[in-house]
Amino acid sequence: MGSLLVIAPVLVPAAAAGSYAVLGWNRITAWLGALSAAGLLACAIALATAGRSDALGGLLLSDALSAFMLIVIGAVALLAMLASPAYLATELAHGHTGPRAMRRYGVLTQSFIAAMALAVLASSLGLLWVAIEATTILTAFLVGHRRTRRATEAAWKYVVICSVGIALALLGVVMVHYAGTHAGVASLDWAVLAEHANRLDPGVMRIAVMLLVLGFGTKAGLAPMHAWLPDAHSQAPAPVSALMSGVLLSVAFYAILRVKVIADVALGAGFVRTLLVIVALASLAVAASLLLGQRDYKRLLAYSSIEHMGLLALGAAIGNSLALVAVLLHILGHGLGKSVLFLSAGQLHQAVGSSRIHAVRGLTARAPLLAGAFSLGLLALLGLPPFSLFASELGIARAGFTAGLGWAVALALVLMLVIVAAVGRHTRRMLLGGGESEAIALPRSVAVPLVAGLAACAVLGITIWPLHSLLQAAATIAGATP
């Protein structure tokens, strides 16, 4: 029974994908994706309470860290899939999609969710690489769903840049295997590598870790390999953007956390810390500079994702218990908040027919509920209370000053102030500016996930009691130092 529970988070969305392939997308099957996501979330919660377990001869492994990531995947997928039927119905009414494309959407989104679940359950570096490469193939077709020129260009850009990154990660995997083989450790299993990491050749491991951080960092949207992210997230269907920004980036960062555990033993904590501080500050600087002149609200949200991945990298670089608990909480809070924002942006784009900031004025008067969800999502994204990102960012800052990285935290805070000012200036015009008086309707099936996502993010900002033990255990597995 325990083995079946470990396999279930992959099997449930895979079965839903098969159902869409056979039955297509219709009024009944449209809600199958939400049912599948709810099932995945239930399995994740069950695994979190069950403790460490494996399946398929140890090929899949569930521990506190992978169970927490499954909860993030399930929560974000549930929000995205609840909003998908109304989103696709509007796209169909406007002539932007058709029955075949909707069938393909159902198959690909469920396969995408299954691949992410496989990535966090993989017990070895090799299987993790395969799963993340699978997400690239699947999401490339989703980014180009509308088949417009801009969507096609974004899909190709995504494929090319992420393929380069994942190729670098593959080279890193090969070098880790080479280092292990020469040390008598012929395995890519996380536990085995971590146990024998002090026997791995430091020279080979330095190159391998750099390649792995750069490769998986490409998929996580970290600088300098971030260029695919704004195009892909702005052109993909809104629920897919929610999945990509809210959880795919975090799954790729999860891979970096796993690599860091091995690297800290093989090379000492200083090497990976330096590497992560550099990419963290570079990502924050890139996000701040590009947000200042941004004119597209969907790309604005995408560039914000680069900022938050930079914060995760800074927290991982700090590496103590407080920092890693805050990093994991930030992953969940960012997934919830960014999902709300991309789903809101999708509704807004369908209503006004443009993603340009100047095309939206007076949203508060035209669509109070949509404006409220969008503005509260922005407050969460900018790290204001009572949302969980305030608590997680405060935790990362406190941990950084304690660990002697106060200078990096101070520089990050300055860049974050620039980001707050830029986002506030752009979105103020959308929410409060004068303009058209035509009202914008918000379907109930979209309003529910928006409200639920904001409520969950706010509750986690007030108390993490339901997740406290899980976060502590996951941080320990991620290599937290006292």
Tab-separated table of C-alpha atoms in Angstrom:
chain	number	residue	atom	x	y	z
A	1	MET	CA	0.000	0.000	0.000
A	2	GLY	CA	2.879	2.356	0.805
A	3	SER	CA	4.476	1.740	-2.597
A	4	LEU	CA	1.203	2.473	-4.372
A	5	LEU	CA	0.897	5.750	-2.466
A	6	VAL	CA	4.365	6.798	-3.685
A	7	ILE	CA	3.487	5.985	-7.303
A	8	ALA	CA	0.010	7.582	-7.140
A	9	PRO	CA	1.113	11.251	-7.586
A	10	VAL	CA	2.500	10.251	-10.989
A	11	LEU	CA	-0.206	7.771	-11.940
A	12	VAL	CA	-3.197	10.004	-11.162
A	13	PRO	CA	-2.344	12.850	-13.607
A	14	ALA	CA	-0.976	10.316	-16.114
A	15	ALA	CA	-4.352	8.527	-16.054
A	16	ALA	CA	-6.108	11.879	-16.509
A	17	ALA	CA	-3.886	12.585	-19.520
A	18	GLY	CA	-4.874	9.227	-21.023
A	19	SER	CA	-8.543	9.995	-20.415
A	20	TYR	CA	-8.237	13.320	-22.249
A	21	ALA	CA	-6.489	11.567	-25.142
A	22	VAL	CA	-9.396	9.133	-25.501
A	23	LEU	CA	-12.409	11.277	-24.543
A	24	GLY	CA	-11.232	14.747	-25.569
A	25	TRP	CA	-12.183	17.993	-23.835
A	26	ASN	CA	-15.901	18.454	-23.239
A	27	ARG	CA	-18.248	19.761	-20.552
A	28	ILE	CA	-17.737	16.681	-18.388
A	29	THR	CA	-14.033	15.942	-18.873
A	30	ALA	CA	-13.166	19.645	-18.484
A	31	TRP	CA	-13.243	19.126	-14.698
A	32	LEU	CA	-11.172	15.950	-14.782
A	33	GLY	CA	-7.983	18.011	-14.477
A	34	ALA	CA	-9.176	19.626	-11.254
A	35	LEU	CA	-10.199	16.228	-9.876
A	36	SER	CA	-6.772	14.835	-10.774
A	37	ALA	CA	-5.004	17.749	-9.069
A	38	ALA	CA	-7.118	17.294	-5.947
A	39	GLY	CA	-6.173	13.611	-5.922
A	40	LEU	CA	-2.492	14.464	-6.261
A	41	LEU	CA	-2.760	16.944	-3.382
A	42	ALA	CA	-4.463	14.328	-1.206
A	43	CYS	CA	-1.707	11.814	-2.000
A	44	ALA	CA	0.935	14.425	-1.146
A	45	ILE	CA	-0.639	15.111	2.237
A	46	ALA	CA	-0.848	11.376	2.923
A	47	LEU	CA	2.844	10.950	2.021
A	48	ALA	CA	3.777	13.861	4.290
A	49	THR	CA	2.161	12.097	7.225
A	50	ALA	CA	3.402	8.604	6.283
A	51	GLY	CA	7.107	9.376	6.535
A	52	ARG	CA	9.890	8.041	4.323
A	53	SER	CA	8.834	5.380	1.815
A	54	ASP	CA	9.858	4.134	-1.629
A	55	ALA	CA	8.513	2.257	-4.642
A	56	LEU	CA	9.639	0.438	-7.790
A	57	GLY	CA	12.691	-1.031	-6.106
A	58	GLY	CA	13.827	2.311	-4.731
A	59	LEU	CA	13.504	4.157	-8.044
A	60	LEU	CA	10.951	6.493	-6.473
A	61	LEU	CA	11.441	7.879	-2.972
A	62	SER	CA	9.194	10.019	-0.785
A	63	ASP	CA	10.717	11.916	2.120
A	64	ALA	CA	9.703	15.146	3.845
A	65	LEU	CA	11.278	17.339	1.144
A	66	SER	CA	9.704	15.535	-1.818
A	67	ALA	CA	6.335	15.328	-0.002
A	68	PHE	CA	6.400	19.081	0.596
A	69	MET	CA	7.170	19.728	-3.073
A	70	LEU	CA	4.278	17.445	-4.047
A	71	ILE	CA	1.988	19.576	-1.859
A	72	VAL	CA	3.166	22.668	-3.763
A	73	ILE	CA	2.566	20.937	-7.115
A	74	GLY	CA	-0.873	19.734	-6.054
A	75	ALA	CA	-1.974	23.099	-4.652
A	76	VAL	CA	-0.896	25.120	-7.686
A	77	ALA	CA	-2.224	22.515	-10.125
A	78	LEU	CA	-5.606	22.565	-8.377
A	79	LEU	CA	-5.875	26.360	-8.750
A	80	ALA	CA	-4.809	26.230	-12.413
A	81	MET	CA	-7.088	23.331	-13.338
A	82	LEU	CA	-10.121	24.877	-11.628
A	83	ALA	CA	-9.674	27.971	-13.799
A	84	SER	CA	-8.982	26.071	-17.027
A	85	PRO	CA	-12.564	25.250	-18.170
A	86	ALA	CA	-13.718	28.889	-18.110
A	87	TYR	CA	-10.454	30.057	-19.687
A	88	LEU	CA	-10.659	27.597	-22.586
A	89	ALA	CA	-14.385	28.278	-23.062
A	90	THR	CA	-13.598	31.947	-23.599
A	91	GLU	CA	-10.711	31.102	-25.931
A	92	LEU	CA	-13.047	28.898	-27.957
A	93	ALA	CA	-15.688	31.629	-28.128
A	94	HIS	CA	-13.071	34.092	-29.409
A	95	GLY	CA	-11.749	31.650	-32.009
A	96	HIS	CA	-8.321	31.258	-30.414
A	97	THR	CA	-8.601	27.487	-29.930
A	98	GLY	CA	-10.582	24.492	-31.130
A	99	PRO	CA	-11.622	20.980	-30.042
A	100	ARG	CA	-8.333	19.354	-31.111
A	101	ALA	CA	-6.258	22.018	-29.374
A	102	MET	CA	-8.368	21.656	-26.220
A	103	ARG	CA	-7.875	17.883	-26.240
A	104	ARG	CA	-4.152	18.472	-26.622
A	105	TYR	CA	-4.249	21.000	-23.758
A	106	GLY	CA	-5.807	18.398	-21.442
A	107	VAL	CA	-3.266	15.725	-22.368
A	108	LEU	CA	-0.251	18.014	-22.106
A	109	THR	CA	-1.168	19.767	-18.849
A	110	GLN	CA	-1.783	16.466	-17.054
A	111	SER	CA	1.395	14.944	-18.501
A	112	PHE	CA	3.268	18.067	-17.395
A	113	ILE	CA	1.972	17.697	-13.822
A	114	ALA	CA	2.896	13.990	-13.837
A	115	ALA	CA	6.435	14.814	-15.012
A	116	MET	CA	6.896	17.357	-12.198
A	117	ALA	CA	5.659	14.812	-9.652
A	118	LEU	CA	8.116	12.283	-11.064
A	119	ALA	CA	10.950	14.811	-10.767
A	120	VAL	CA	10.451	15.382	-7.034
A	121	LEU	CA	9.919	11.664	-6.326
A	122	ALA	CA	13.012	10.545	-8.273
A	123	SER	CA	15.578	8.958	-5.979
A	124	SER	CA	18.446	9.522	-8.395
A	125	LEU	CA	20.012	12.439	-10.191
A	126	GLY	CA	19.615	10.679	-13.542
A	127	LEU	CA	15.861	10.126	-13.258
A	128	LEU	CA	15.405	13.700	-12.037
A	129	TRP	CA	17.176	14.951	-15.171
A	130	VAL	CA	14.911	12.829	-17.389
A	131	ALA	CA	11.775	14.169	-15.686
A	132	ILE	CA	12.841	17.804	-15.985
A	133	GLU	CA	13.735	17.297	-19.645
A	134	ALA	CA	10.241	15.840	-20.136
A	135	THR	CA	8.705	19.029	-18.712
A	136	THR	CA	10.596	21.032	-21.344
A	137	ILE	CA	9.153	18.984	-24.217
A	138	LEU	CA	5.610	19.054	-22.843
A	139	THR	CA	5.484	22.745	-21.981
A	140	ALA	CA	6.974	23.809	-25.313
A	141	PHE	CA	3.729	22.739	-27.019
A	142	LEU	CA	1.681	24.489	-24.324
A	143	VAL	CA	3.587	27.766	-24.729
A	144	GLY	CA	2.719	27.702	-28.439
A	145	HIS	CA	-0.919	26.737	-27.790
A	146	ARG	CA	-2.394	29.737	-29.622
A	147	ARG	CA	-0.112	29.158	-32.638
A	148	THR	CA	0.365	32.868	-33.246
A	149	ARG	CA	3.716	34.143	-34.477
A	150	ARG	CA	4.683	35.476	-31.027
A	151	ALA	CA	3.619	32.257	-29.305
A	152	THR	CA	5.604	30.147	-31.766
A	153	GLU	CA	8.689	32.330	-31.354
A	154	ALA	CA	8.387	32.109	-27.569
A	155	ALA	CA	8.079	28.312	-27.753
A	156	TRP	CA	11.182	27.981	-29.900
A	157	LYS	CA	13.145	30.366	-27.696
A	158	TYR	CA	12.084	28.356	-24.671
A	159	VAL	CA	13.131	25.073	-26.280
A	160	VAL	CA	16.513	26.334	-27.460
A	161	ILE	CA	17.604	28.043	-24.242
A	162	CYS	CA	16.263	25.366	-21.906
A	163	SER	CA	17.766	22.620	-24.077
A	164	VAL	CA	21.161	24.261	-23.740
A	165	GLY	CA	20.658	24.459	-19.987
A	166	ILE	CA	19.467	20.879	-19.650
A	167	ALA	CA	22.396	19.715	-21.818
A	168	LEU	CA	24.780	21.413	-19.387
A	169	ALA	CA	22.968	19.660	-16.537
A	170	LEU	CA	23.363	16.321	-18.359
A	171	LEU	CA	27.094	16.939	-18.654
A	172	GLY	CA	27.121	17.674	-14.931
A	173	VAL	CA	25.308	14.369	-14.250
A	174	VAL	CA	27.886	12.497	-16.358
A	175	MET	CA	30.731	14.122	-14.431
A	176	VAL	CA	29.151	13.251	-11.081
A	177	HIS	CA	28.871	9.647	-12.261
A	178	TYR	CA	32.520	9.751	-13.391
A	179	ALA	CA	33.622	11.097	-10.006
A	180	GLY	CA	31.550	8.457	-8.225
A	181	THR	CA	32.805	5.563	-10.349
A	182	HIS	CA	36.449	6.463	-9.672
A	183	ALA	CA	35.637	6.676	-5.955
A	184	GLY	CA	33.917	3.289	-5.924
A	185	VAL	CA	30.418	4.830	-5.810
A	186	ALA	CA	28.770	3.613	-9.008
A	187	SER	CA	25.378	5.198	-8.308
A	188	LEU	CA	23.472	8.403	-8.926
A	189	ASP	CA	21.167	7.792	-5.972
A	190	TRP	CA	20.821	10.890	-3.764
A	191	ALA	CA	21.344	9.019	-0.490
A	192	VAL	CA	24.352	7.050	-1.731
A	193	LEU	CA	26.045	10.109	-3.206
A	194	ALA	CA	25.446	12.145	-0.040
A	195	GLU	CA	26.795	9.347	2.160
A	196	HIS	CA	30.009	8.966	0.156
A	197	ALA	CA	30.395	12.569	-1.073
A	198	ASN	CA	33.672	13.039	0.842
A	199	ARG	CA	35.246	10.393	-1.420
A	200	LEU	CA	34.356	12.206	-4.664
A	201	ASP	CA	37.164	13.974	-6.531
A	202	PRO	CA	36.931	17.708	-5.630
A	203	GLY	CA	38.269	18.917	-8.988
A	204	VAL	CA	35.709	16.969	-10.986
A	205	MET	CA	32.925	17.861	-8.570
A	206	ARG	CA	33.594	21.605	-8.809
A	207	ILE	CA	33.015	21.491	-12.567
A	208	ALA	CA	30.044	19.137	-12.175
A	209	VAL	CA	28.337	21.323	-9.578
A	210	MET	CA	28.845	24.467	-11.661
A	211	LEU	CA	27.279	22.733	-14.662
A	212	LEU	CA	24.375	21.404	-12.597
A	213	VAL	CA	23.623	24.754	-10.980
A	214	LEU	CA	23.828	26.528	-14.340
A	215	GLY	CA	21.780	23.828	-16.092
A	216	PHE	CA	18.994	23.450	-13.558
A	217	GLY	CA	19.234	27.207	-12.873
A	218	THR	CA	18.297	27.785	-16.519
A	219	LYS	CA	15.028	25.937	-15.969
A	220	ALA	CA	14.550	27.781	-12.660
A	221	GLY	CA	14.810	31.151	-14.444
A	222	LEU	CA	18.002	32.243	-12.698
A	223	ALA	CA	20.389	34.681	-14.377
A	224	PRO	CA	22.249	34.544	-16.697
A	225	MET	CA	20.100	31.907	-18.500
A	226	HIS	CA	16.749	33.573	-17.795
A	227	ALA	CA	15.941	35.026	-21.212
A	228	TRP	CA	13.340	32.379	-22.137
A	229	LEU	CA	11.144	33.067	-19.119
A	230	PRO	CA	9.324	36.347	-19.918
A	231	ASP	CA	8.446	35.262	-23.466
A	232	ALA	CA	7.225	31.804	-22.491
A	233	HIS	CA	5.197	32.928	-19.476
A	234	SER	CA	3.578	35.803	-21.330
A	235	GLN	CA	2.519	33.691	-24.349
A	236	ALA	CA	1.357	30.502	-22.642
A	237	PRO	CA	-2.314	30.094	-21.638
A	238	ALA	CA	-2.877	31.670	-18.215
A	239	PRO	CA	-3.317	28.375	-16.299
A	240	VAL	CA	-0.123	27.056	-17.902
A	241	SER	CA	1.726	30.250	-16.937
A	242	ALA	CA	0.484	29.669	-13.383
A	243	LEU	CA	1.904	26.144	-13.453
A	244	MET	CA	5.207	27.186	-15.011
A	245	SER	CA	5.854	30.172	-12.779
A	246	GLY	CA	4.146	28.843	-9.672
A	247	VAL	CA	5.713	25.400	-9.566
A	248	LEU	CA	7.952	24.393	-12.520
A	249	LEU	CA	10.595	26.961	-11.556
A	250	SER	CA	10.501	25.652	-7.986
A	251	VAL	CA	10.844	22.029	-9.131
A	252	ALA	CA	14.017	22.999	-10.999
A	253	PHE	CA	15.245	24.805	-7.881
A	254	TYR	CA	14.471	21.658	-5.870
A	255	ALA	CA	17.070	19.910	-8.039
A	256	ILE	CA	19.624	22.551	-7.021
A	257	LEU	CA	18.810	21.942	-3.355
A	258	ARG	CA	19.444	18.216	-3.810
A	259	VAL	CA	22.745	18.896	-5.579
A	260	LYS	CA	23.776	21.331	-2.836
A	261	VAL	CA	23.499	18.614	-0.166
A	262	ILE	CA	26.080	16.493	-2.008
A	263	ALA	CA	28.297	19.440	-2.955
A	264	ASP	CA	28.499	20.785	0.600
A	265	VAL	CA	30.006	17.492	1.774
A	266	ALA	CA	32.258	17.010	-1.257
A	267	LEU	CA	33.533	20.599	-1.561
A	268	GLY	CA	32.607	22.373	1.648
A	269	ALA	CA	29.765	24.842	2.080
A	270	GLY	CA	31.745	27.827	0.790
A	271	PHE	CA	31.846	26.801	-2.894
A	272	VAL	CA	28.114	26.446	-3.487
A	273	ARG	CA	27.396	29.401	-1.198
A	274	THR	CA	29.537	31.695	-3.342
A	275	LEU	CA	27.990	30.353	-6.549
A	276	LEU	CA	24.433	30.825	-5.298
A	277	VAL	CA	25.061	34.318	-3.918
A	278	ILE	CA	26.361	35.394	-7.335
A	279	VAL	CA	23.365	34.038	-9.271
A	280	ALA	CA	20.955	35.335	-6.603
A	281	LEU	CA	22.171	38.923	-6.762
A	282	ALA	CA	22.479	38.769	-10.555
A	283	SER	CA	18.863	37.574	-10.825
A	284	LEU	CA	17.615	40.320	-8.515
A	285	ALA	CA	19.557	42.948	-10.458
A	286	VAL	CA	18.199	41.697	-13.795
A	287	ALA	CA	14.624	41.668	-12.488
A	288	ALA	CA	14.929	45.167	-11.000
A	289	SER	CA	16.428	46.723	-14.126
A	290	LEU	CA	13.935	45.152	-16.535
A	291	LEU	CA	10.874	45.833	-14.390
A	292	LEU	CA	11.609	49.566	-14.370
A	293	GLY	CA	10.793	49.945	-18.054
A	294	GLN	CA	8.229	47.165	-18.431
A	295	ARG	CA	5.112	47.889	-20.512
A	296	ASP	CA	3.444	44.454	-20.497
A	297	TYR	CA	1.700	43.210	-17.349
A	298	LYS	CA	2.162	39.506	-18.146
A	299	ARG	CA	5.881	40.019	-18.731
A	300	LEU	CA	5.978	42.078	-15.532
A	301	LEU	CA	4.759	39.021	-13.629
A	302	ALA	CA	7.313	36.859	-15.427
A	303	TYR	CA	10.225	39.138	-14.494
A	304	SER	CA	8.975	39.057	-10.924
A	305	SER	CA	9.492	35.287	-10.999
A	306	ILE	CA	13.190	35.877	-11.670
A	307	GLU	CA	13.295	38.051	-8.551
A	308	HIS	CA	11.735	35.361	-6.384
A	309	MET	CA	14.013	32.635	-7.731
A	310	GLY	CA	16.903	34.922	-6.822
A	311	LEU	CA	15.567	35.146	-3.274
A	312	LEU	CA	15.376	31.354	-3.104
A	313	ALA	CA	18.991	31.118	-4.254
A	314	LEU	CA	20.037	33.631	-1.585
A	315	GLY	CA	18.223	31.653	1.110
A	316	ALA	CA	19.822	28.399	-0.052
A	317	ALA	CA	23.240	30.088	-0.013
A	318	ILE	CA	22.712	31.100	3.621
A	319	GLY	CA	21.908	27.465	4.321
A	320	ASN	CA	20.983	27.446	8.021
A	321	SER	CA	17.736	25.992	9.367
A	322	LEU	CA	15.852	29.293	9.470
A	323	ALA	CA	16.897	30.146	5.919
A	324	LEU	CA	15.862	26.802	4.417
A	325	VAL	CA	12.531	26.734	6.253
A	326	ALA	CA	11.942	30.241	4.876
A	327	VAL	CA	12.984	29.097	1.376
A	328	LEU	CA	10.479	26.238	1.432
A	329	LEU	CA	7.718	28.487	2.782
A	330	HIS	CA	8.593	31.011	0.059
A	331	ILE	CA	8.251	28.311	-2.599
A	332	LEU	CA	4.693	27.569	-1.487
A	333	GLY	CA	3.728	31.220	-0.974
A	334	HIS	CA	5.140	32.236	-4.345
A	335	GLY	CA	3.314	29.362	-6.043
A	336	LEU	CA	-0.032	30.417	-4.566
A	337	GLY	CA	0.423	34.158	-5.112
A	338	LYS	CA	1.812	33.897	-8.631
A	339	SER	CA	-0.947	31.487	-9.652
A	340	VAL	CA	-3.565	34.017	-8.536
A	341	LEU	CA	-1.824	36.766	-10.493
A	342	PHE	CA	-1.416	34.834	-13.735
A	343	LEU	CA	-4.996	33.570	-13.614
A	344	SER	CA	-6.173	37.150	-13.009
A	345	ALA	CA	-3.971	38.409	-15.839
A	346	GLY	CA	-5.443	35.756	-18.142
A	347	GLN	CA	-8.969	36.964	-17.437
A	348	LEU	CA	-7.855	40.549	-17.962
A	349	HIS	CA	-6.134	39.728	-21.249
A	350	GLN	CA	-9.220	37.963	-22.578
A	351	ALA	CA	-11.431	40.906	-21.574
A	352	VAL	CA	-9.373	43.763	-23.066
A	353	GLY	CA	-7.595	41.847	-25.829
A	354	SER	CA	-4.160	43.157	-24.913
A	355	SER	CA	-1.447	42.517	-22.342
A	356	ARG	CA	-0.110	46.069	-22.562
A	357	ILE	CA	-0.280	48.038	-19.327
A	358	HIS	CA	-1.604	51.168	-21.061
A	359	ALA	CA	-4.589	49.172	-22.375
A	360	VAL	CA	-5.978	48.662	-18.860
A	361	ARG	CA	-7.394	51.572	-16.870
A	362	GLY	CA	-9.889	51.859	-14.033
A	363	LEU	CA	-9.927	48.143	-13.253
A	364	THR	CA	-11.166	48.737	-9.710
A	365	ALA	CA	-14.375	50.295	-11.021
A	366	ARG	CA	-14.843	47.929	-13.963
A	367	ALA	CA	-14.213	44.606	-12.171
A	368	PRO	CA	-14.010	44.993	-8.385
A	369	LEU	CA	-13.485	41.294	-7.626
A	370	LEU	CA	-10.848	40.828	-10.323
A	371	ALA	CA	-9.132	44.071	-9.285
A	372	GLY	CA	-9.188	42.962	-5.642
A	373	ALA	CA	-7.646	39.583	-6.448
A	374	PHE	CA	-5.018	41.175	-8.684
A	375	SER	CA	-4.080	43.885	-6.180
A	376	LEU	CA	-3.968	41.475	-3.221
A	377	GLY	CA	-1.875	39.092	-5.302
A	378	LEU	CA	0.544	41.938	-5.980
A	379	LEU	CA	0.726	42.749	-2.265
A	380	ALA	CA	1.556	39.103	-1.598
A	381	LEU	CA	4.134	39.089	-4.377
A	382	LEU	CA	5.809	42.220	-3.018
A	383	GLY	CA	6.165	40.600	0.395
A	384	LEU	CA	3.689	42.610	2.415
A	385	PRO	CA	1.825	41.242	5.466
A	386	PRO	CA	-0.238	39.246	6.209
A	387	PHE	CA	0.873	37.037	3.306
A	388	SER	CA	3.394	34.234	3.728
A	389	LEU	CA	6.001	35.843	1.478
A	390	PHE	CA	6.449	38.563	4.111
A	391	ALA	CA	7.286	35.907	6.707
A	392	SER	CA	9.584	33.972	4.367
A	393	GLU	CA	11.472	37.053	3.161
A	394	LEU	CA	11.859	38.232	6.752
A	395	GLY	CA	13.183	34.779	7.674
A	396	ILE	CA	15.734	34.824	4.840
A	397	ALA	CA	16.892	38.324	5.866
A	398	ARG	CA	17.258	37.390	9.547
A	399	ALA	CA	19.105	34.183	8.664
A	400	GLY	CA	21.452	36.073	6.335
A	401	PHE	CA	22.530	38.582	8.969
A	402	THR	CA	23.043	35.735	11.466
A	403	ALA	CA	25.172	33.755	8.989
A	404	GLY	CA	27.483	36.663	8.116
A	405	LEU	CA	25.911	37.432	4.731
A	406	GLY	CA	24.424	40.725	5.843
A	407	TRP	CA	26.047	42.573	2.949
A	408	ALA	CA	24.313	40.302	0.403
A	409	VAL	CA	20.976	40.619	2.217
A	410	ALA	CA	21.336	44.421	2.336
A	411	LEU	CA	22.046	44.587	-1.394
A	412	ALA	CA	19.100	42.272	-2.072
A	413	LEU	CA	16.806	44.507	0.002
A	414	VAL	CA	17.858	47.572	-1.996
A	415	LEU	CA	17.090	45.781	-5.264
A	416	MET	CA	13.755	44.617	-3.854
A	417	LEU	CA	12.837	48.219	-3.012
A	418	VAL	CA	13.477	49.134	-6.649
A	419	ILE	CA	11.224	46.256	-7.713
A	420	VAL	CA	8.453	47.329	-5.332
A	421	ALA	CA	8.594	50.874	-6.701
A	422	ALA	CA	8.551	49.680	-10.331
A	423	VAL	CA	5.658	47.236	-9.868
A	424	GLY	CA	3.677	49.764	-7.829
A	425	ARG	CA	4.096	52.486	-10.443
A	426	HIS	CA	2.992	50.275	-13.334
A	427	THR	CA	0.043	48.573	-11.667
A	428	ARG	CA	-1.319	51.741	-10.025
A	429	ARG	CA	-2.288	52.995	-13.469
A	430	MET	CA	-4.079	49.752	-14.266
A	431	LEU	CA	-6.077	49.685	-11.052
A	432	LEU	CA	-6.888	53.361	-10.502
A	433	GLY	CA	-6.507	55.147	-13.820
A	434	GLY	CA	-9.521	56.596	-15.584
A	435	GLY	CA	-10.780	55.200	-18.855
A	436	GLU	CA	-13.442	52.893	-20.208
A	437	SER	CA	-16.510	52.186	-18.110
A	438	GLU	CA	-17.371	48.777	-19.604
A	439	ALA	CA	-17.620	46.166	-16.847
A	440	ILE	CA	-15.547	42.967	-16.885
A	441	ALA	CA	-17.273	39.769	-15.733
A	442	LEU	CA	-15.358	37.200	-13.688
A	443	PRO	CA	-16.637	33.593	-13.966
A	444	ARG	CA	-17.381	31.920	-10.642
A	445	SER	CA	-15.137	28.969	-11.511
A	446	VAL	CA	-12.221	31.412	-11.769
A	447	ALA	CA	-13.173	33.487	-8.722
A	448	VAL	CA	-13.041	30.399	-6.476
A	449	PRO	CA	-9.353	29.555	-7.095
A	450	LEU	CA	-8.398	33.241	-6.876
A	451	VAL	CA	-9.993	33.624	-3.447
A	452	ALA	CA	-8.735	30.220	-2.267
A	453	GLY	CA	-5.160	30.949	-3.317
A	454	LEU	CA	-5.096	34.326	-1.574
A	455	ALA	CA	-6.715	32.890	1.559
A	456	ALA	CA	-4.174	30.055	1.789
A	457	CYS	CA	-1.289	32.481	1.269
A	458	ALA	CA	-2.638	34.757	4.019
A	459	VAL	CA	-3.206	31.908	6.476
A	460	LEU	CA	0.368	30.670	5.975
A	461	GLY	CA	1.564	34.213	6.667
A	462	ILE	CA	-0.174	34.158	10.041
A	463	THR	CA	0.678	30.609	11.112
A	464	ILE	CA	2.572	27.692	9.582
A	465	TRP	CA	1.311	25.306	12.268
A	466	PRO	CA	-0.101	22.699	9.849
A	467	LEU	CA	3.251	22.560	8.012
A	468	HIS	CA	5.696	23.326	10.836
A	469	SER	CA	6.993	19.773	11.400
A	470	LEU	CA	7.090	19.034	7.666
A	471	LEU	CA	9.041	22.234	6.932
A	472	GLN	CA	11.576	21.484	9.678
A	473	ALA	CA	12.081	17.916	8.465
A	474	ALA	CA	12.339	19.033	4.817
A	475	ALA	CA	14.893	21.735	5.722
A	476	THR	CA	17.018	19.101	7.502
A	477	ILE	CA	16.972	16.870	4.419
A	478	ALA	CA	17.942	19.904	2.309
A	479	GLY	CA	21.135	20.187	4.376
A	480	ALA	CA	20.210	22.836	6.939
A	481	THR	CA	23.041	23.782	9.277
A	482	PRO	CA	22.388	24.813	12.912
